[in-house]
Tab-separated table of C-alpha atoms in Angstrom:
chain	number	residue	atom	x	y	z
U	29	UNK	CA	5.801	-109.449	36.416
U	30	UNK	CA	8.287	-111.037	34.003
U	31	UNK	CA	7.333	-108.597	31.237
U	32	UNK	CA	7.422	-105.640	33.619
U	33	UNK	CA	10.929	-106.676	34.708
U	34	UNK	CA	11.937	-106.942	31.063
U	35	UNK	CA	10.473	-103.529	30.256
U	36	UNK	CA	12.361	-101.981	33.194
U	37	UNK	CA	15.551	-103.688	32.038
U	38	UNK	CA	15.057	-102.269	28.548
U	39	UNK	CA	14.346	-98.756	29.801
U	40	UNK	CA	17.453	-98.912	31.969
U	41	UNK	CA	19.423	-100.068	28.940
U	42	UNK	CA	18.333	-96.892	27.171
U	43	UNK	CA	19.420	-94.876	30.218
U	44	UNK	CA	22.881	-96.432	30.341
U	45	UNK	CA	23.391	-96.123	26.595
U	46	UNK	CA	22.571	-92.409	26.765
U	47	UNK	CA	24.698	-92.190	29.909
U	48	UNK	CA	27.671	-93.523	27.948
U	49	UNK	CA	27.343	-90.550	25.617
U	50	UNK	CA	27.360	-88.110	28.537
U	51	UNK	CA	30.125	-89.900	30.459
U	52	UNK	CA	32.614	-88.867	27.760
U	53	UNK	CA	34.499	-92.158	27.847
U	54	UNK	CA	33.962	-92.513	31.608
U	55	UNK	CA	35.927	-89.310	32.168
U	56	UNK	CA	33.039	-87.450	33.866
U	57	UNK	CA	32.266	-88.772	37.350
U	58	UNK	CA	28.512	-88.239	37.789
U	59	UNK	CA	27.397	-89.409	34.327
U	60	UNK	CA	29.782	-92.359	34.642
U	61	UNK	CA	28.375	-93.353	38.031
U	62	UNK	CA	24.780	-93.072	36.807
U	63	UNK	CA	25.697	-95.140	33.754
U	64	UNK	CA	27.219	-97.944	35.825
U	65	UNK	CA	24.253	-97.973	38.231
U	66	UNK	CA	21.835	-98.175	35.292
U	67	UNK	CA	23.890	-101.008	33.770
U	68	UNK	CA	23.778	-103.018	36.970
U	69	UNK	CA	20.056	-102.381	37.441
U	70	UNK	CA	19.337	-103.270	33.804
U	71	UNK	CA	21.156	-106.599	34.103
U	72	UNK	CA	19.432	-107.276	37.414
U	73	UNK	CA	15.938	-106.811	35.968
U	74	UNK	CA	16.917	-108.815	32.883
U	75	UNK	CA	18.037	-111.645	35.163
U	76	UNK	CA	14.679	-111.566	36.958
U	77	UNK	CA	12.819	-111.742	33.648
U	78	UNK	CA	15.001	-114.672	32.564
U	79	UNK	CA	13.684	-116.742	35.456
U	80	UNK	CA	10.432	-117.167	33.512
U	81	UNK	CA	11.070	-116.115	29.915
U	82	UNK	CA	13.060	-117.949	27.246
U	83	UNK	CA	16.577	-116.564	26.840
U	84	UNK	CA	16.227	-115.764	23.138
U	85	UNK	CA	12.958	-113.907	23.617
U	86	UNK	CA	14.073	-111.948	26.668
U	87	UNK	CA	17.417	-110.963	25.168
U	88	UNK	CA	15.888	-109.914	21.843
U	89	UNK	CA	13.171	-107.846	23.511
U	90	UNK	CA	15.670	-106.270	25.934
U	91	UNK	CA	18.043	-105.239	23.177
U	92	UNK	CA	15.114	-104.212	20.971
U	93	UNK	CA	13.748	-101.850	23.601
U	94	UNK	CA	17.229	-100.438	24.095
U	95	UNK	CA	17.745	-100.051	20.366
U	96	UNK	CA	14.415	-98.329	19.797
U	97	UNK	CA	14.894	-95.965	22.698
U	98	UNK	CA	18.423	-94.968	21.819
U	99	UNK	CA	17.610	-94.437	18.144
U	100	UNK	CA	14.554	-92.320	18.956
U	101	UNK	CA	16.410	-90.279	21.579
U	102	UNK	CA	19.380	-89.951	19.240
U	103	UNK	CA	17.078	-88.423	16.645
U	104	UNK	CA	15.301	-86.207	19.171
U	105	UNK	CA	18.271	-84.940	21.187
U	106	UNK	CA	21.496	-85.579	19.285
U	107	UNK	CA	20.529	-84.550	15.781
U	108	UNK	CA	20.891	-88.026	14.305
U	109	UNK	CA	19.286	-88.508	10.885
U	110	UNK	CA	15.554	-89.229	10.663
U	111	UNK	CA	15.228	-90.813	7.246
U	112	UNK	CA	12.413	-92.924	5.868
U	113	UNK	CA	14.690	-95.978	5.895
U	114	UNK	CA	15.593	-95.471	9.562
U	115	UNK	CA	11.908	-95.100	10.449
U	116	UNK	CA	11.118	-98.276	8.502
U	117	UNK	CA	13.817	-100.115	10.447
U	118	UNK	CA	12.374	-98.810	13.725
U	119	UNK	CA	8.987	-100.140	12.626
U	120	UNK	CA	10.438	-103.585	11.917
U	121	UNK	CA	12.198	-103.725	15.275
U	122	UNK	CA	8.932	-102.769	16.984
U	123	UNK	CA	7.071	-105.442	15.007
U	124	UNK	CA	9.675	-108.016	16.019
U	125	UNK	CA	9.376	-107.133	19.695
U	126	UNK	CA	5.577	-107.296	19.504
U	127	UNK	CA	5.739	-110.610	17.667
U	128	UNK	CA	8.018	-112.153	20.276
U	129	UNK	CA	5.756	-110.898	23.056
U	130	UNK	CA	2.645	-112.301	21.376
U	131	UNK	CA	4.192	-115.706	20.759
U	132	UNK	CA	5.684	-116.194	24.227
U	133	UNK	CA	3.584	-117.436	27.104
């Protein structure tokens, strides 16, 4: 369950990061409320994962999932650049997450 909690925390991190974009500096009520709820839920699931996972591993994987998701969605929905270098960086982040998962019991 610890990895499922961490995955949920990471997915919710993506949701709140995208929500920040739509909240327009917390000036729009509904996107702002959804963002705050996703933040709280993300931290909650991260805290559950931290009961059994090392801090460094859990934090790196959590932020890695959030980073990957926001970069990919930024490319897909916000017209952010999709260069070979950015894709290479995404690959390395993915490899790092996989490596941490494989080396943590």
